[in-house]
GROMACS .gro file of C-alpha atoms in nm:
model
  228
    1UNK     CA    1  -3.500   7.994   2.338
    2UNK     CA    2  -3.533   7.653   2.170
    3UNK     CA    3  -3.655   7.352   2.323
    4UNK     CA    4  -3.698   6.945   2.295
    5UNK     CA    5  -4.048   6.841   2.284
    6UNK     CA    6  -4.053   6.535   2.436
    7UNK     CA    7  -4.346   6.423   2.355
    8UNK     CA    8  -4.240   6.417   1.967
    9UNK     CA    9  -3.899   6.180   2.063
   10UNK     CA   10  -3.908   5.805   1.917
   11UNK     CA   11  -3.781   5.590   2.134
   12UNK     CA   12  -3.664   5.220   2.035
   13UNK     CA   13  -3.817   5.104   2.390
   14UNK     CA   14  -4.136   5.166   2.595
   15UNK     CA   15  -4.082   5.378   2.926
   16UNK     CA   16  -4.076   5.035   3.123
   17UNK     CA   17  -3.818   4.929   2.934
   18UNK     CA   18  -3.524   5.215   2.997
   19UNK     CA   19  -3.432   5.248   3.368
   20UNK     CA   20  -3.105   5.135   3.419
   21UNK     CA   21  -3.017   5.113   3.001
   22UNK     CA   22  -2.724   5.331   2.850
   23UNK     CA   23  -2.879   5.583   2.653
   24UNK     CA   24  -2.800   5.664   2.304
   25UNK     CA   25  -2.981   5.976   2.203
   26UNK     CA   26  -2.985   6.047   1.760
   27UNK     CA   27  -3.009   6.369   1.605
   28UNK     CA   28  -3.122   6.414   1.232
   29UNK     CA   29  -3.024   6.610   0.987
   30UNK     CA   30  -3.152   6.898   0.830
   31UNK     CA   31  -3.495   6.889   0.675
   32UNK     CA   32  -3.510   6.569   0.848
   33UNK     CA   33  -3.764   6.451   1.128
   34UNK     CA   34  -3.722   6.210   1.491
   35UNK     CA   35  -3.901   5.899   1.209
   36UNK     CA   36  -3.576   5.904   1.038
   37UNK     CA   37  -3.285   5.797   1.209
   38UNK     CA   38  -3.506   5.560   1.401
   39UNK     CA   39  -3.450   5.319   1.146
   40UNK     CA   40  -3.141   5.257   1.231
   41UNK     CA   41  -3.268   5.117   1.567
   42UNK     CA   42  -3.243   4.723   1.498
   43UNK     CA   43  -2.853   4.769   1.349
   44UNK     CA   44  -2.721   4.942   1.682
   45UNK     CA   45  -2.646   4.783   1.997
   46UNK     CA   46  -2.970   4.617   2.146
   47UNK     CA   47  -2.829   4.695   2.515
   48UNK     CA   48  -2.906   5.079   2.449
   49UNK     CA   49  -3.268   5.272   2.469
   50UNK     CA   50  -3.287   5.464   2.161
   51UNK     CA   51  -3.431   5.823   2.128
   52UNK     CA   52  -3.453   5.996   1.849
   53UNK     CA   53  -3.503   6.370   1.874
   54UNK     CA   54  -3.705   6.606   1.692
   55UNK     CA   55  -3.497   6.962   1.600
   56UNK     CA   56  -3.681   7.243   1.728
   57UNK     CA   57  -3.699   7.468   1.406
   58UNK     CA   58  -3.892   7.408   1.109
   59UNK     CA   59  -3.741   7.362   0.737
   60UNK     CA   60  -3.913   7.289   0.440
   61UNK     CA   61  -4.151   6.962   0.510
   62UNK     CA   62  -3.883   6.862   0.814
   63UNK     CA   63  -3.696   7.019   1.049
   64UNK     CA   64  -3.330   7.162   1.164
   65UNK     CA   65  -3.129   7.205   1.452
   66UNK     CA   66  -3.025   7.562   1.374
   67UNK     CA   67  -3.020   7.807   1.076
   68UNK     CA   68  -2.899   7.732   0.718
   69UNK     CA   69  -2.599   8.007   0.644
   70UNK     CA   70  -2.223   7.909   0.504
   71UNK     CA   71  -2.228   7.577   0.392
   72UNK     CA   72  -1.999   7.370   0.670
   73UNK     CA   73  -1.978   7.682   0.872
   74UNK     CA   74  -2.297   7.772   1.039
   75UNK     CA   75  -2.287   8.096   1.324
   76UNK     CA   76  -2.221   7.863   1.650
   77UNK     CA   77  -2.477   8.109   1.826
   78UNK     CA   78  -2.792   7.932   1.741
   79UNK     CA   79  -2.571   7.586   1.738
   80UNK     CA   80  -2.524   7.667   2.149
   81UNK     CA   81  -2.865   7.718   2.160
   82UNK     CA   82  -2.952   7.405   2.037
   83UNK     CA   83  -2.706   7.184   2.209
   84UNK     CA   84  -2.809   7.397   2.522
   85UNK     CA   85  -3.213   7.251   2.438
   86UNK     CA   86  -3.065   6.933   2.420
   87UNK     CA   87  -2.903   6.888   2.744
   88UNK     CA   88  -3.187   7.070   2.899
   89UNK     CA   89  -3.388   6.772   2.827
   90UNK     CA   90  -3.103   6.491   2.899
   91UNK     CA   91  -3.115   6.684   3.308
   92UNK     CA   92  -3.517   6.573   3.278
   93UNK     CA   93  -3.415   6.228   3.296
   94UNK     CA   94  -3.245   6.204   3.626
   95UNK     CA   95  -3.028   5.918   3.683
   96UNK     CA   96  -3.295   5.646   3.464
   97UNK     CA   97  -2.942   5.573   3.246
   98UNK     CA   98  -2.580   5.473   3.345
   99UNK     CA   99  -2.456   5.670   3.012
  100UNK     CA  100  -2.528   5.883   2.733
  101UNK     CA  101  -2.384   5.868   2.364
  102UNK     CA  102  -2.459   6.060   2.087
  103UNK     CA  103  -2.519   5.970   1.713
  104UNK     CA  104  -2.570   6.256   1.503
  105UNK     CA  105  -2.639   6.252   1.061
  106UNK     CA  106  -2.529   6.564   0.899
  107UNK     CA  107  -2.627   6.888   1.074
  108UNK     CA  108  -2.686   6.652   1.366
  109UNK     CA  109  -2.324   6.545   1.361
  110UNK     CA  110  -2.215   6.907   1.413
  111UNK     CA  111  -2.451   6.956   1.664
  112UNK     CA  112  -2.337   6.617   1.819
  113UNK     CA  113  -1.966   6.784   1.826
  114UNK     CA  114  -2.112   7.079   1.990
  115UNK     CA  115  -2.242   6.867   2.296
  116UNK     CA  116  -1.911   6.769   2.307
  117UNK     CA  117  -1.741   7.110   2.361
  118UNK     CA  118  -2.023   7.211   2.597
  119UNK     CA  119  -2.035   6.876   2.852
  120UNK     CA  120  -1.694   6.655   2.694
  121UNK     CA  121  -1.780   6.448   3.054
  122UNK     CA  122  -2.101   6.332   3.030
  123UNK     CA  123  -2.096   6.098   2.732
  124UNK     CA  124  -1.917   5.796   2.654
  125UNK     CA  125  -1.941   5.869   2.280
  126UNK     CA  126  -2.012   6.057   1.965
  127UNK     CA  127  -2.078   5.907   1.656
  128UNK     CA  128  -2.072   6.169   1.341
  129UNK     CA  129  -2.173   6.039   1.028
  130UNK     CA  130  -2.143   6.266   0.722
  131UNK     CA  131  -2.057   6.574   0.996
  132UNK     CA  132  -1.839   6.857   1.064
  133UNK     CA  133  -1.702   7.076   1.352
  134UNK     CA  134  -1.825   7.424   1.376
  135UNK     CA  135  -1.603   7.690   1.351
  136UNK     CA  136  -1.639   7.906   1.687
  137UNK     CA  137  -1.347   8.125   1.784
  138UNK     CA  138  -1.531   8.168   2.137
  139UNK     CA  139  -1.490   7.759   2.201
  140UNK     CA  140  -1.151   7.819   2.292
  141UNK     CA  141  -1.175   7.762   2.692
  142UNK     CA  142  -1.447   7.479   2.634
  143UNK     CA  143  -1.213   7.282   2.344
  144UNK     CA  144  -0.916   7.280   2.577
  145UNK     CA  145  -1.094   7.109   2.829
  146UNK     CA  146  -1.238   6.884   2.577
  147UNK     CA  147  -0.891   6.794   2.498
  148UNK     CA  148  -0.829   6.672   2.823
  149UNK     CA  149  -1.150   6.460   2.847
  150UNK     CA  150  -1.047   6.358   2.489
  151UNK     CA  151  -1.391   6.159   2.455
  152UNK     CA  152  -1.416   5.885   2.189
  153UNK     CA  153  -1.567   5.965   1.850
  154UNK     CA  154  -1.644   5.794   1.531
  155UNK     CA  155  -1.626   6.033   1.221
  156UNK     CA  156  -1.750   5.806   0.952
  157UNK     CA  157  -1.802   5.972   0.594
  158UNK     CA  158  -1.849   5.895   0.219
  159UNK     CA  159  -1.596   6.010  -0.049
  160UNK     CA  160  -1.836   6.098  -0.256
  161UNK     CA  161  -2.030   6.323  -0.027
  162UNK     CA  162  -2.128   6.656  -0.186
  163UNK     CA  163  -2.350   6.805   0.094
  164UNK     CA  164  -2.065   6.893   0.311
  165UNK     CA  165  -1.782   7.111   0.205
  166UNK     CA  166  -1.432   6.982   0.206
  167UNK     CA  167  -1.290   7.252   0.350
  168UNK     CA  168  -1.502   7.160   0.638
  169UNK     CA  169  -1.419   6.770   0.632
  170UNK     CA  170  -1.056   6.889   0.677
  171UNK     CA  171  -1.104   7.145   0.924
  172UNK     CA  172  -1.306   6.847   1.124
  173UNK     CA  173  -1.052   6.615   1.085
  174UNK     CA  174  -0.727   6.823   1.189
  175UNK     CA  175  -0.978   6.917   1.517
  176UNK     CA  176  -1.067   6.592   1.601
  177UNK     CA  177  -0.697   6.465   1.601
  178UNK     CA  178  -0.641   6.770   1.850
  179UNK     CA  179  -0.899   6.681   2.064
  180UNK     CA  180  -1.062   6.336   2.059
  181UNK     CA  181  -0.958   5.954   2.048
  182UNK     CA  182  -1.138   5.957   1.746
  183UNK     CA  183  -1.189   5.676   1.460
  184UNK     CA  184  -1.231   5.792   1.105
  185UNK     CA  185  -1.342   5.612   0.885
  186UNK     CA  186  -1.418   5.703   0.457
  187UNK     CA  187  -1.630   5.496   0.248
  188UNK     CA  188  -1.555   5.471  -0.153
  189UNK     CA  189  -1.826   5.592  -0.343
  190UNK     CA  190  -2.079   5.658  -0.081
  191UNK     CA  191  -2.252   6.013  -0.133
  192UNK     CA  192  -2.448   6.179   0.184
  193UNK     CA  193  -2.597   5.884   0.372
  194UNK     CA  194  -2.486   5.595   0.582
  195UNK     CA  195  -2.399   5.265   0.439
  196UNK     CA  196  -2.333   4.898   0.582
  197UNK     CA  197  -1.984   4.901   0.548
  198UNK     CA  198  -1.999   5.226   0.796
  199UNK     CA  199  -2.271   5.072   1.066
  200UNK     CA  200  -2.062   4.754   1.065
  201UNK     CA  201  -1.808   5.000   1.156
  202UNK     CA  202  -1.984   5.202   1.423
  203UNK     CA  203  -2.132   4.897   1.571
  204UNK     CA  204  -1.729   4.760   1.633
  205UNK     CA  205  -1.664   5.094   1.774
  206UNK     CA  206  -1.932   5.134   1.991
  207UNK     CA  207  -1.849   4.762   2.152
  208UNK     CA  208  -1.469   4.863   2.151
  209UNK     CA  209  -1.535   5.197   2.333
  210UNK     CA  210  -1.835   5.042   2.567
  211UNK     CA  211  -1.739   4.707   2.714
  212UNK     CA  212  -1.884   4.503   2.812
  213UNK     CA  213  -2.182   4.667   2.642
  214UNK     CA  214  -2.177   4.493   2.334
  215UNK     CA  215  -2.265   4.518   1.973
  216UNK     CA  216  -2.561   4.301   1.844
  217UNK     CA  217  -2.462   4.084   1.542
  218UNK     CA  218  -2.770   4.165   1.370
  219UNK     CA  219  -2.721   4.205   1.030
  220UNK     CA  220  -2.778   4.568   0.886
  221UNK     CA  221  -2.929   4.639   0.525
  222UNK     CA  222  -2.713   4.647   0.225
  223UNK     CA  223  -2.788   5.008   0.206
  224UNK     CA  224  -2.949   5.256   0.438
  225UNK     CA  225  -3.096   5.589   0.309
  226UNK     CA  226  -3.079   5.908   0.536
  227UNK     CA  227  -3.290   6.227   0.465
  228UNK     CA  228  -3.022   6.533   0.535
   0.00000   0.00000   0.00000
């Protein structure tokens, strides 16, 4: 069984800061660590307490959420497992936030998805930048009740991505049409990372889909790199 350490999470707040502030947890990619997608922190919504996770298995000099296999179609076993860690640790927290929304990079998107199919009720969002869906036959039950929530999600992605298969950017696609109120969004020329074009984006979508929690009109970097 895999578990969050929470003594590893960044958070974009002290602890006397969060009671009562929406929570928006992040989830790196793979070979990635909880420093990375921290840096994002000052270009997101200001209302939110930020916490960046740490994935639970080691790879390489970072770490990942669940096993390398198929390229854009991992086995969903050990992805369960990990979303299963991860809302293990969200029932630690009692009531200290009003909401919970996701923002996953990569491998992090998918598992981001995966939360989805496994609790579609208890967050207000997903965002899934340079993501996929996982294929799992046995999500059947838990993706038509996910298409009744229909939760909002941003899919934002590069056209020049080569990390993530494009048989896997279609299969996401056709899902998400089938069972979110989801905003897609491709960026010209933008390989695997996250760009300003796509956190001005995110940062409209997350004030459309959480009024009257707002965006901050800070502006973000001309370019932002992200480990996978």
């Amino acid at each position: 069984m895999v578990q969050i350490d929470p003594s590893l999470i960044q958070w974009s707040v002290d602890e006397s800061e969060r009671d009562g502030r929406p929570l928006l947890v992040l989830l790196h990619g793979v070979g990635s660590h909880e420093g990375d997608l921290i840096g994002l922190a000052p270009y997101l919504p200001q209302a939110f307490a930020i916490a960046s996770l740490r994935a639970p298995l080691g790879h390489g000099d970072g770490f990942s959420w669940y096993p390398l296999t198929t390229p854009g179609s991992p086995d969903p076993e050990p992805v369960d497992e990990a979303a299963a860690a991860v809302l293990a640790w969200l029932d630690t927290l009692g009531d200290t936030h009003p909401s919970i929304s996701l923002l996953g990079f990569s491998q992090g998107g998918s598992l981001s998805l995966q939360l989805l199919r496994h609790a579609p009720e208890r967050f207000t969002f997903a965002a899934v930048l340079a993501g996929f869906v996982v294929p799992d036959p046995a999500a059947e039950q838990r993706d038509a009740e996910l298409a009744r929530v229909r939760p909002a999600v941003f899919y934002g992605r590069g056209d020049a991505d080569q990390v993530i298969p494009i048989d896997a950017v279609t299969r996401t696609t056709e899902w998400l049409g089938e069972h979110a109120d989801a905003e897609l969004a491709i960026y010209p020329g933008l390989a695997h990372g996250v760009s300003q074009d796509e956190l001005d984006d995110l940062n409209a979508f997350i004030s459309r889909v959480t009024n009257p929690v707002t965006a901050d009109s800070t502006q973000a970097p001309d370019s932002t790199d992200v480990v996978l």
